[in-house]
XYZ file of C-alpha atoms in Angstrom:
596
model
C 8.803 -27.236 -39.169
C 8.656 -25.061 -35.996
C 9.233 -25.962 -32.420
C 5.976 -26.971 -30.749
C 4.345 -28.402 -33.893
C 3.391 -32.085 -34.102
C 5.750 -34.297 -36.080
C 3.925 -37.094 -37.956
C 5.908 -39.737 -39.852
C 4.433 -42.582 -42.048
C 6.187 -45.784 -42.950
C 4.620 -48.190 -45.518
C 5.766 -51.620 -46.702
C 4.801 -52.837 -50.206
C 3.988 -56.473 -50.973
C 3.951 -57.764 -47.470
C 1.974 -60.979 -46.994
C 2.555 -61.790 -43.363
C 2.575 -59.945 -40.064
C 4.923 -56.967 -39.809
C 6.951 -55.365 -37.051
C 8.430 -51.868 -37.127
C 11.243 -49.950 -35.437
C 11.741 -46.154 -35.544
C 15.262 -44.830 -35.099
C 16.428 -41.210 -34.649
C 19.879 -39.915 -35.493
C 20.120 -36.422 -33.804
C 22.116 -33.741 -35.494
C 25.771 -33.886 -34.522
C 25.652 -37.487 -33.289
C 27.048 -40.643 -34.908
C 24.876 -43.292 -33.256
C 21.086 -43.469 -33.755
C 18.636 -43.824 -30.860
C 15.634 -46.126 -30.755
C 12.468 -44.076 -30.653
C 9.804 -46.798 -30.495
C 9.016 -50.267 -31.841
C 5.881 -52.305 -32.478
C 5.894 -56.077 -32.532
C 3.786 -58.275 -34.792
C 1.257 -58.684 -32.000
C 0.875 -54.868 -31.664
C 2.935 -54.422 -28.493
C 4.660 -50.988 -28.436
C 7.924 -50.315 -26.667
C 9.570 -46.887 -26.309
C 13.244 -46.207 -26.578
C 15.257 -45.518 -23.457
C 15.608 -41.783 -24.054
C 11.899 -41.398 -24.959
C 10.478 -42.979 -21.859
C 10.817 -39.701 -19.895
C 8.113 -37.310 -21.009
C 9.914 -34.434 -19.255
C 12.737 -34.650 -21.741
C 10.734 -35.597 -24.809
C 7.260 -34.728 -25.952
C 4.611 -37.450 -25.768
C 4.589 -39.721 -28.777
C 2.237 -42.227 -30.370
C 3.039 -45.208 -32.582
C 0.014 -46.634 -34.442
C -0.658 -49.181 -37.171
C -2.869 -47.480 -39.709
C -3.504 -50.555 -41.945
C -1.907 -53.873 -42.872
C 1.394 -52.354 -43.965
C 1.295 -48.679 -42.801
C 2.718 -47.399 -39.506
C 2.491 -43.829 -38.132
C 4.777 -42.177 -35.553
C 3.570 -38.905 -33.983
C 5.668 -36.695 -31.673
C 3.857 -33.670 -30.193
C 4.953 -31.100 -29.336
C 8.414 -31.090 -30.822
C 11.541 -29.282 -29.733
C 14.769 -28.403 -31.469
C 16.320 -31.606 -30.137
C 13.904 -33.558 -32.316
C 15.790 -32.435 -35.434
C 17.794 -35.088 -37.290
C 17.309 -38.157 -39.501
C 14.482 -40.581 -38.769
C 14.703 -44.187 -40.032
C 11.822 -46.674 -40.281
C 12.703 -50.394 -40.334
C 9.814 -52.770 -41.200
C 10.297 -56.537 -40.986
C 8.082 -59.407 -42.223
C 7.887 -62.564 -40.151
C 6.993 -66.186 -41.238
C 4.731 -68.718 -39.571
C 7.655 -70.176 -37.626
C 8.540 -66.630 -36.548
C 11.645 -66.478 -38.623
C 12.548 -63.128 -40.122
C 11.607 -62.560 -43.683
C 11.776 -59.545 -45.922
C 12.497 -56.058 -44.522
C 12.033 -52.464 -45.685
C 13.885 -49.272 -44.658
C 12.934 -45.607 -45.108
C 14.811 -42.455 -44.016
C 13.627 -38.839 -43.633
C 15.538 -35.736 -42.536
C 13.583 -33.468 -40.175
C 14.531 -29.904 -39.058
C 12.748 -28.342 -36.087
C 13.400 -24.570 -35.965
C 13.532 -22.612 -32.712
C 10.621 -20.283 -31.991
C 12.981 -17.657 -30.615
C 15.110 -17.501 -33.731
C 12.667 -15.319 -35.647
C 10.735 -13.672 -32.785
C 10.696 -9.848 -32.921
C 8.485 -7.366 -31.038
C 7.644 -3.848 -32.219
C 6.006 -1.152 -30.061
C 4.072 1.585 -31.842
C 1.935 4.613 -31.012
C 0.215 7.077 -33.310
C 0.545 9.846 -30.711
C 3.940 10.081 -28.994
C 2.753 13.495 -27.723
C -0.701 13.223 -26.149
C -3.017 16.043 -25.115
C -4.146 16.140 -21.525
C -7.469 14.340 -20.890
C -7.354 12.667 -24.322
C -7.188 8.938 -25.183
C -4.033 7.394 -26.619
C -3.193 3.863 -27.759
C -0.104 1.636 -27.715
C 0.295 -1.381 -30.011
C 2.605 -4.312 -29.325
C 3.091 -6.215 -32.597
C 4.764 -9.647 -32.695
C 6.732 -10.313 -35.887
C 7.691 -13.975 -36.498
C 7.892 -16.377 -39.441
C 5.476 -18.703 -37.663
C 2.713 -16.134 -37.186
C 0.193 -18.497 -38.807
C 0.711 -21.159 -36.124
C -1.360 -19.308 -33.485
C 0.971 -20.288 -30.681
C -0.013 -19.160 -27.161
C 1.462 -15.787 -26.153
C 1.873 -13.963 -22.847
C 2.192 -10.186 -23.263
C 3.557 -8.066 -20.410
C 3.300 -4.261 -20.506
C 5.932 -2.332 -18.533
C 5.947 1.359 -17.581
C 8.674 3.654 -16.278
C 7.200 6.907 -14.859
C 8.833 10.231 -15.563
C 11.720 11.065 -13.205
C 12.118 7.365 -12.378
C 14.760 4.819 -13.399
C 12.763 1.633 -12.743
C 10.201 -0.171 -14.908
C 7.039 -1.376 -13.165
C 4.477 -3.979 -14.187
C 1.520 -2.265 -15.825
C -0.532 -5.279 -16.947
C 0.107 -8.888 -18.006
C -2.186 -10.809 -20.389
C -1.264 -14.483 -20.004
C -1.457 -17.184 -22.671
C -4.443 -18.751 -20.897
C -6.439 -15.490 -20.999
C -6.043 -14.113 -17.472
C -5.194 -10.422 -16.838
C -2.904 -9.365 -14.006
C -2.565 -5.668 -13.061
C 0.498 -4.214 -11.380
C 0.076 -3.040 -7.790
C 2.346 0.014 -8.148
C 0.342 1.479 -11.059
C -3.228 1.064 -9.862
C -4.424 4.212 -11.682
C -4.124 2.407 -15.041
C -6.681 -0.259 -14.140
C -9.523 2.288 -13.970
C -8.807 3.948 -17.296
C -7.103 1.322 -19.503
C -8.708 -1.038 -22.015
C -6.774 -4.131 -23.163
C -7.308 -5.578 -26.642
C -5.606 -8.908 -27.341
C -5.458 -10.925 -30.555
C -3.064 -13.346 -32.189
C 0.382 -11.730 -32.340
C -1.062 -8.296 -31.457
C -1.765 -6.552 -28.145
C -3.141 -3.042 -27.714
C -3.608 -0.664 -24.762
C -6.127 2.178 -24.888
C -5.545 4.692 -22.064
C -8.332 7.212 -21.500
C -8.234 10.661 -19.826
C -4.473 11.045 -19.974
C -2.801 12.869 -17.062
C 0.803 13.666 -16.146
C 0.922 10.337 -14.286
C 0.821 8.469 -17.622
C 3.813 10.362 -19.044
C 6.906 8.158 -19.232
C 8.508 5.221 -21.025
C 6.569 2.127 -22.159
C 7.767 -1.371 -23.152
C 6.104 -4.673 -23.995
C 7.487 -8.177 -23.490
C 6.221 -11.248 -25.371
C 6.619 -14.868 -24.243
C 5.789 -17.744 -26.611
C 4.530 -21.173 -25.478
C 3.935 -24.370 -27.425
C 0.440 -25.139 -28.629
C -0.081 -28.293 -26.598
C -2.197 -27.194 -23.609
C -0.509 -29.814 -21.403
C 2.805 -28.031 -21.764
C 1.805 -24.382 -21.433
C 2.193 -24.506 -17.663
C 5.922 -24.883 -18.139
C 8.458 -22.197 -19.025
C 8.124 -20.169 -22.190
C 9.883 -21.510 -25.261
C 10.798 -18.002 -26.515
C 10.650 -14.403 -25.360
C 11.473 -10.966 -26.727
C 11.143 -7.379 -25.488
C 10.375 -4.289 -27.515
C 12.279 -1.035 -27.686
C 11.333 1.787 -25.295
C 8.709 4.327 -26.343
C 8.435 7.731 -24.671
C 4.947 9.199 -24.256
C 4.676 12.904 -23.364
C 1.507 14.494 -21.958
C 0.937 18.087 -23.092
C -1.772 20.647 -22.508
C -4.174 21.050 -25.424
C -3.945 24.242 -27.429
C -6.359 26.863 -26.159
C -8.931 28.261 -28.578
C -10.222 30.904 -26.182
C -11.276 34.230 -27.730
C -12.796 37.190 -25.834
C -14.486 40.309 -27.187
C -11.717 42.923 -27.267
C -13.697 45.953 -28.449
C -13.576 49.035 -26.184
C -16.302 51.531 -25.368
C -16.993 54.696 -23.366
C -20.196 54.894 -21.355
C -21.668 58.051 -19.766
C -23.957 57.606 -16.772
C -26.000 59.729 -14.448
C -24.716 59.845 -10.947
C -26.324 57.348 -8.556
C -27.492 55.137 -11.439
C -26.898 51.380 -11.890
C -24.990 49.747 -14.722
C -23.323 46.483 -15.741
C -20.188 45.686 -17.724
C -20.164 42.667 -20.042
C -17.466 40.091 -20.668
C -18.338 38.135 -23.816
C -16.694 34.829 -24.832
C -16.423 34.479 -28.629
C -14.971 30.952 -28.725
C -13.426 28.413 -26.384
C -11.827 24.986 -26.462
C -13.889 21.821 -26.469
C -13.960 19.292 -23.661
C -14.592 19.379 -19.944
C -13.349 22.935 -19.450
C -14.236 25.656 -16.942
C -13.733 29.430 -17.049
C -12.471 31.814 -14.380
C -13.407 35.511 -14.663
C -11.375 38.306 -13.024
C -12.623 41.928 -13.062
C -10.186 44.865 -12.890
C -10.632 48.613 -12.338
C -8.346 51.549 -13.145
C -9.540 54.732 -11.337
C -9.475 58.032 -13.202
C -7.646 59.733 -10.331
C -3.953 60.518 -10.508
C -1.302 58.017 -9.361
C -3.817 55.215 -9.951
C -2.981 51.565 -10.563
C -5.054 48.625 -11.786
C -7.095 47.168 -8.917
C -8.594 43.668 -8.777
C -12.293 44.034 -7.970
C -13.206 40.358 -7.684
C -12.559 36.936 -9.106
C -15.031 34.156 -9.895
C -12.795 31.098 -10.206
C -13.330 27.931 -12.230
C -15.381 26.436 -9.375
C -17.664 29.558 -9.271
C -16.228 30.713 -5.922
C -16.158 34.539 -5.673
C -13.195 36.264 -3.989
C -12.958 40.042 -3.648
C -9.753 42.058 -3.924
C -8.147 43.720 -0.911
C -9.559 47.178 -1.770
C -13.080 45.783 -2.339
C -13.417 43.468 0.644
C -15.647 45.737 2.765
C -19.386 44.991 3.080
C -20.258 48.246 1.287
C -18.018 47.392 -1.668
C -19.403 43.843 -1.881
C -22.942 45.231 -2.094
C -21.893 47.711 -4.746
C -20.010 45.254 -7.025
C -21.255 41.736 -7.698
C -20.807 39.298 -10.630
C -23.321 37.257 -12.611
C -22.926 34.361 -15.024
C -25.644 35.021 -17.603
C -24.736 32.075 -19.868
C -21.776 29.925 -20.877
C -20.565 32.777 -23.104
C -21.603 35.890 -21.199
C -20.536 37.257 -17.801
C -21.500 40.577 -16.222
C -20.210 42.857 -13.460
C -23.032 44.827 -11.828
C -22.275 48.245 -10.300
C -24.910 49.880 -8.108
C -25.241 53.608 -7.344
C -22.406 54.794 -9.547
C -20.528 57.670 -7.957
C -17.558 59.839 -8.722
C -14.989 57.386 -7.353
C -16.316 54.687 -9.734
C -15.223 56.627 -12.794
C -12.440 54.872 -14.680
C -11.673 51.921 -16.928
C -12.873 48.348 -16.449
C -11.962 45.085 -18.128
C -12.169 41.340 -17.500
C -9.573 38.615 -17.808
C -10.829 35.137 -18.784
C -8.854 32.023 -17.850
C -9.539 28.590 -19.343
C -9.029 25.644 -16.956
C -9.027 21.890 -17.525
C -9.696 19.400 -14.705
C -7.800 16.118 -15.075
C -9.077 12.817 -13.718
C -6.634 12.949 -10.792
C -8.282 16.167 -9.548
C -5.594 18.612 -10.731
C -6.525 21.906 -12.431
C -4.502 22.987 -15.461
C -4.592 26.484 -16.929
C -4.825 26.273 -20.724
C -5.049 29.916 -21.727
C -5.838 33.482 -20.735
C -7.432 36.341 -22.685
C -8.173 39.970 -21.827
C -11.303 41.822 -22.892
C -11.529 45.351 -24.256
C -11.825 48.369 -21.969
C -15.123 49.861 -20.805
C -14.686 53.420 -19.532
C -17.317 54.853 -17.203
C -17.867 58.611 -17.029
C -20.434 60.660 -15.128
C -22.520 63.129 -17.035
C -22.002 66.753 -15.915
C -24.591 67.937 -13.379
C -23.777 71.621 -13.585
C -21.753 71.478 -10.404
C -18.012 71.023 -10.447
C -15.577 71.311 -7.564
C -12.480 73.291 -8.562
C -9.448 73.255 -6.286
C -6.761 75.900 -6.589
C -3.765 74.615 -8.543
C -1.305 77.109 -7.057
C 2.106 75.571 -6.436
C 3.345 76.198 -2.909
C 6.145 75.226 -0.593
C 6.214 75.252 3.176
C 9.077 75.300 5.646
C 8.624 73.959 9.139
C 10.923 73.754 12.129
C 11.464 70.453 13.813
C 9.233 70.005 16.899
C 7.203 73.006 15.799
C 3.810 73.342 14.082
C 2.806 73.856 10.475
C -0.525 74.442 8.687
C -1.078 73.271 5.096
C -3.953 74.840 3.210
C -6.186 73.662 0.366
C -8.572 76.181 -1.239
C -11.622 76.047 -3.493
C -11.835 78.576 -6.303
C -15.515 79.178 -5.406
C -17.659 78.220 -2.399
C -20.059 76.236 -4.593
C -23.808 75.886 -4.299
C -25.556 76.451 -0.997
C -27.035 72.967 -1.330
C -23.575 71.409 -1.492
C -21.383 69.958 1.201
C -17.698 69.184 0.792
C -15.368 66.498 2.070
C -11.579 66.570 1.896
C -8.958 63.831 1.975
C -5.313 64.669 2.697
C -2.490 62.585 1.205
C 1.242 62.434 1.791
C 3.997 60.941 -0.341
C 7.399 60.248 1.157
C 10.415 58.966 -0.698
C 10.701 55.676 1.176
C 7.103 54.902 2.172
C 5.016 55.826 -0.889
C 1.586 57.461 -0.873
C -0.583 57.323 2.251
C -3.998 58.740 3.110
C -3.576 60.771 6.302
C -7.036 61.979 7.272
C -10.532 62.272 5.774
C -12.849 65.097 6.809
C -16.225 63.779 5.660
C -19.042 65.949 4.389
C -20.905 65.440 7.673
C -17.910 66.683 9.704
C -16.653 63.321 10.941
C -12.904 62.717 10.939
C -11.459 59.419 9.700
C -7.740 58.809 10.118
C -5.709 56.585 7.844
C -3.885 55.206 10.871
C -4.874 55.427 14.512
C -1.475 56.760 15.580
C -2.059 59.860 13.418
C -4.965 61.005 15.591
C -2.824 63.054 18.011
C -0.274 64.818 15.732
C -2.807 65.708 12.989
C -5.795 68.043 12.911
C -8.019 68.656 9.889
C -10.689 71.370 9.774
C -12.461 73.786 7.445
C -11.370 77.333 8.262
C -13.776 79.041 5.850
C -16.240 78.270 3.087
C -13.384 77.773 0.632
C -10.398 76.823 2.796
C -9.388 73.503 4.326
C -6.472 73.189 6.727
C -4.225 70.258 7.702
C -2.276 71.097 10.856
C 0.712 69.123 12.148
C 1.248 69.737 15.864
C 4.683 68.198 16.418
C 6.710 68.173 13.210
C 9.387 65.531 12.825
C 12.128 65.333 10.225
C 10.415 62.344 8.546
C 7.281 64.458 7.933
C 9.035 66.129 5.002
C 7.528 65.232 1.610
C 4.683 66.004 -0.784
C 1.206 66.881 0.505
C -2.028 67.377 -1.435
C -5.769 67.278 -0.927
C -8.772 65.903 -2.800
C -12.045 67.803 -2.342
C -15.388 66.139 -3.180
C -18.742 67.878 -3.558
C -21.895 66.204 -2.203
C -25.580 66.933 -2.840
C -28.898 65.377 -1.851
C -30.551 63.207 -4.526
C -33.317 60.643 -4.818
C -36.421 59.824 -2.855
C -35.778 59.186 -0.066
C -32.948 61.618 -0.513
C -29.383 60.765 0.323
C -26.037 62.463 -0.099
C -24.418 61.615 -3.437
C -20.994 62.534 -4.784
C -21.168 65.156 -7.516
C -17.591 65.899 -8.480
C -14.106 65.961 -7.063
C -10.782 67.617 -7.769
C -7.215 67.429 -6.515
C -4.786 70.192 -5.592
C -1.217 70.569 -6.711
C 1.422 68.812 -4.656
C 2.903 71.032 -1.953
C 6.492 70.463 -0.801
C 7.059 70.485 2.958
C 10.635 70.982 4.111
C 11.502 70.351 7.759
C 14.425 72.325 9.185
C 16.286 71.220 12.300
C 15.440 73.266 15.414
C 17.958 75.616 17.240
C 19.888 73.666 19.852
C 19.019 74.493 23.522
C 21.162 73.901 26.584
C 19.551 70.524 27.293
C 19.838 69.558 23.620
C 23.502 70.640 23.578
C 24.173 68.617 26.678
C 22.391 65.615 25.208
C 24.197 66.026 21.907
C 27.644 65.789 23.624
C 28.247 62.271 24.832
C 31.347 63.070 26.904
C 29.653 66.026 28.604
C 26.565 63.963 29.313
C 28.698 61.233 30.867
C 30.591 63.838 32.963
C 27.369 65.394 34.278
C 26.061 61.985 35.209
C 29.293 60.822 36.834
C 30.324 64.042 38.716
C 27.510 63.937 41.341
C 28.262 60.295 42.000
C 31.931 61.065 42.559
C 31.058 63.921 44.967
C 28.680 61.693 46.868
C 31.340 59.006 47.212
C 33.929 61.537 48.471
C 31.427 62.949 50.956
C 30.657 59.484 52.285
C 34.371 58.723 52.625
C 34.975 62.016 54.527
C 32.032 61.349 56.822
C 33.299 57.872 57.516
C 36.779 59.161 58.352
C 35.379 61.871 60.640
C 33.216 59.365 62.500
C 36.127 56.993 62.839
C 38.399 59.755 64.201
C 35.737 60.986 66.664
C 35.241 57.498 68.005
C 38.983 57.116 68.425
C 39.303 60.456 70.360
C 36.374 59.524 72.576
C 37.998 56.239 73.405
C 41.288 57.906 74.309
C 39.551 60.458 76.572
C 37.663 57.719 78.371
C 40.887 55.819 78.933
C 42.599 58.900 80.424
C 39.775 59.463 82.848
C 39.959 55.893 84.029
C 43.705 56.166 84.659
C 43.255 59.384 86.668
C 40.587 57.910 88.882
C 42.766 54.888 89.544
C 45.684 57.073 90.695
C 43.443 58.992 93.126
C 42.294 55.752 94.730
C 45.850 54.547 95.380
C 46.877 57.755 97.191
C 43.674 58.404 99.066
C 44.547 57.068 102.559
C 47.636 59.195 103.438
C 46.231 62.357 102.107
C 43.113 62.003 104.136
C 45.070 61.792 107.483
C 47.073 64.902 106.885
C 44.022 66.797 105.933
C 42.123 65.700 108.983
C 44.972 66.811 111.227
C 45.086 70.222 109.695
C 41.381 70.585 110.129
C 41.589 69.578 113.744
C 44.365 72.077 114.443
C 42.372 74.843 112.946
C 39.438 73.915 115.143
C 41.551 74.249 118.183
C-alpha cells in the first residue's frame, strides 16, 4: 500500500462462547521489540499504546468491534513508519474473569513512500512560438499511485531571457486556490490554467518577447486525509527546464511587381497604384512608402511620402513644402489598394515611381514588429510632346579665371523658341568635396532665387539675348573651381484661367572652370613674407621708442643746465652783497672830488 492510504486490519476468533478482549501489536521494520497499538477490554473500553497516543507522530486510528468475535483496526492516513508486522491477540474470559482460550494472527504490512516513484515531465508542442500566437505547456505527473487521486500542489516557475533567476509564475494549491507571482503580472491577464488529477496545463495567449525564456513546474503531493493537508507535503519533484522561443511569423506579403510606362498631357492629373496581392493573417497593419526617381541627370531615388502603419502621413525632405504637399497626396482605397495622386503634372514630375509595402504586427505590450517588406513594379511617367522643345547647346567649353577677378559663364539655346514662350534657367555647380549645389534660379518671370543667401553678392544671373544666359562671378576664389552647367525650361500659358506651365527642359554640357592664382602685388608680397611683415610692424615702434628716449635725455640735460645756471647766478649775487659797503665809499669819494 502507499503512504497516505488507510490501513484496515480485521481479527476474528472462531468458536468463542464468552466475552472477548483484543490487543493489537506492531513490530516496526528493523526493530526487535513490538509496540502496543491499541487494546479493547471485554467491556468495550479502548486503550491506545504509548507511542500512538500522540496524533502528531501517528495518524488517527480506530479500534472497533464489528460483531461477537470480529475486531477491526483502522489507521488513516498511514506513513512509511507504519510498515512492519501487525499481531492480533484475542482472549476469551470466563464468568469469574479468568483467562480462557486465546487466538493470535499476524500480518506483514508495507507502506511505500509517495516520493519513491514521483516523476514530473514538462512538455510543449511548440518550443518555437510565433509572435501573437497561443502556446501551451503541460506538466504531467508520473507515479505508480496515479489512481489514488492524492492532493497535488503545482507551481509554475519562469526564468525570463537574459536572467539567471526563476520567478513564481502561478501556483495551483491542493485545496484549489490560485496564487499569481507579483514579478510576472503580465501572465495573469493572458494565461489560462487547466488543472486535473496528475496533470496541469498553461495556455498563454498573444505571445510576446516577454514570454520567451525557461519554464519549470514543481509538484508537491499531500495525503488524502483533509485534516492533514495543511501540513508539509509528503513528496515533491521538479521537472526539467524547457526553453520557449518567440519568433516573428513568416510574412506572406506579395505586391504587384509589373511595370508600366504612362504618357500624359502636361498639366493633367494622374494616380499611381500600389496593389497588394496577398498578406499574412492576423492583426496586421501596412505601411506604404512612395519613391520617385527623376529623369534628369545625376538623379537619385527620393522619398515622396510615407503613410505608416498607424495611417500617419510624413513627407520627405524634398517634398515638405506646401506646394509639394498639395501636388502629391496618398489615398487608401481599400485593404488591398493604395494610390498616389499627382496633380498638374509638369516636366519635373517625369520619372519613375514605385511603392514599398511594409507589414507590421502589433503585440499586446504595444510594440510594433516589422514582418516583411515588398517593392512594387515601376511606373514611368512621360509627357506627350507638345511641338515645343527647348534645346540647349551641347558645346564643351572650358574657362580660365584669375583669382579675385571676374568671369562670365554662358549657356545658349539653339533657337529662340516660340514667341509665346518664356524661359527660366537654373545654374548648378559641382565641386570635388561639396557635391552638386544649385547656385541661382532665374525664373521665367525674371525673379532671381538663390540657393543660399550668401551667394547673392558674388553671383549675378541674367539673360543677355534671346538665346543666351549668363552666370557672372564678381570675385572669384580658388574654391570656385569646378564643373558648371545650366538647365533651361520653357514655359507657356495653358488652361482657363490660363497659367504658365512647363513645356520642356534641357541641360547643357558641363563646363570646367579653372581658377589661376593672381599676380602678386607689393602688399601681397609683403603679406606673403612673415619676417618682412614682422619687420615693417616692429621698425616704427623701435624708432618711436628711440625718439622718446632721445627726447627724455634732452629734457633731462636741459633741466640740469638750467639748474646749474641758476646756481651760478645766486653765487654771484651773494658775492656782490658781501663787498658792497667798501666799494660804495671809495666811489662816493671819487664822485665828490670830481664835483669839486
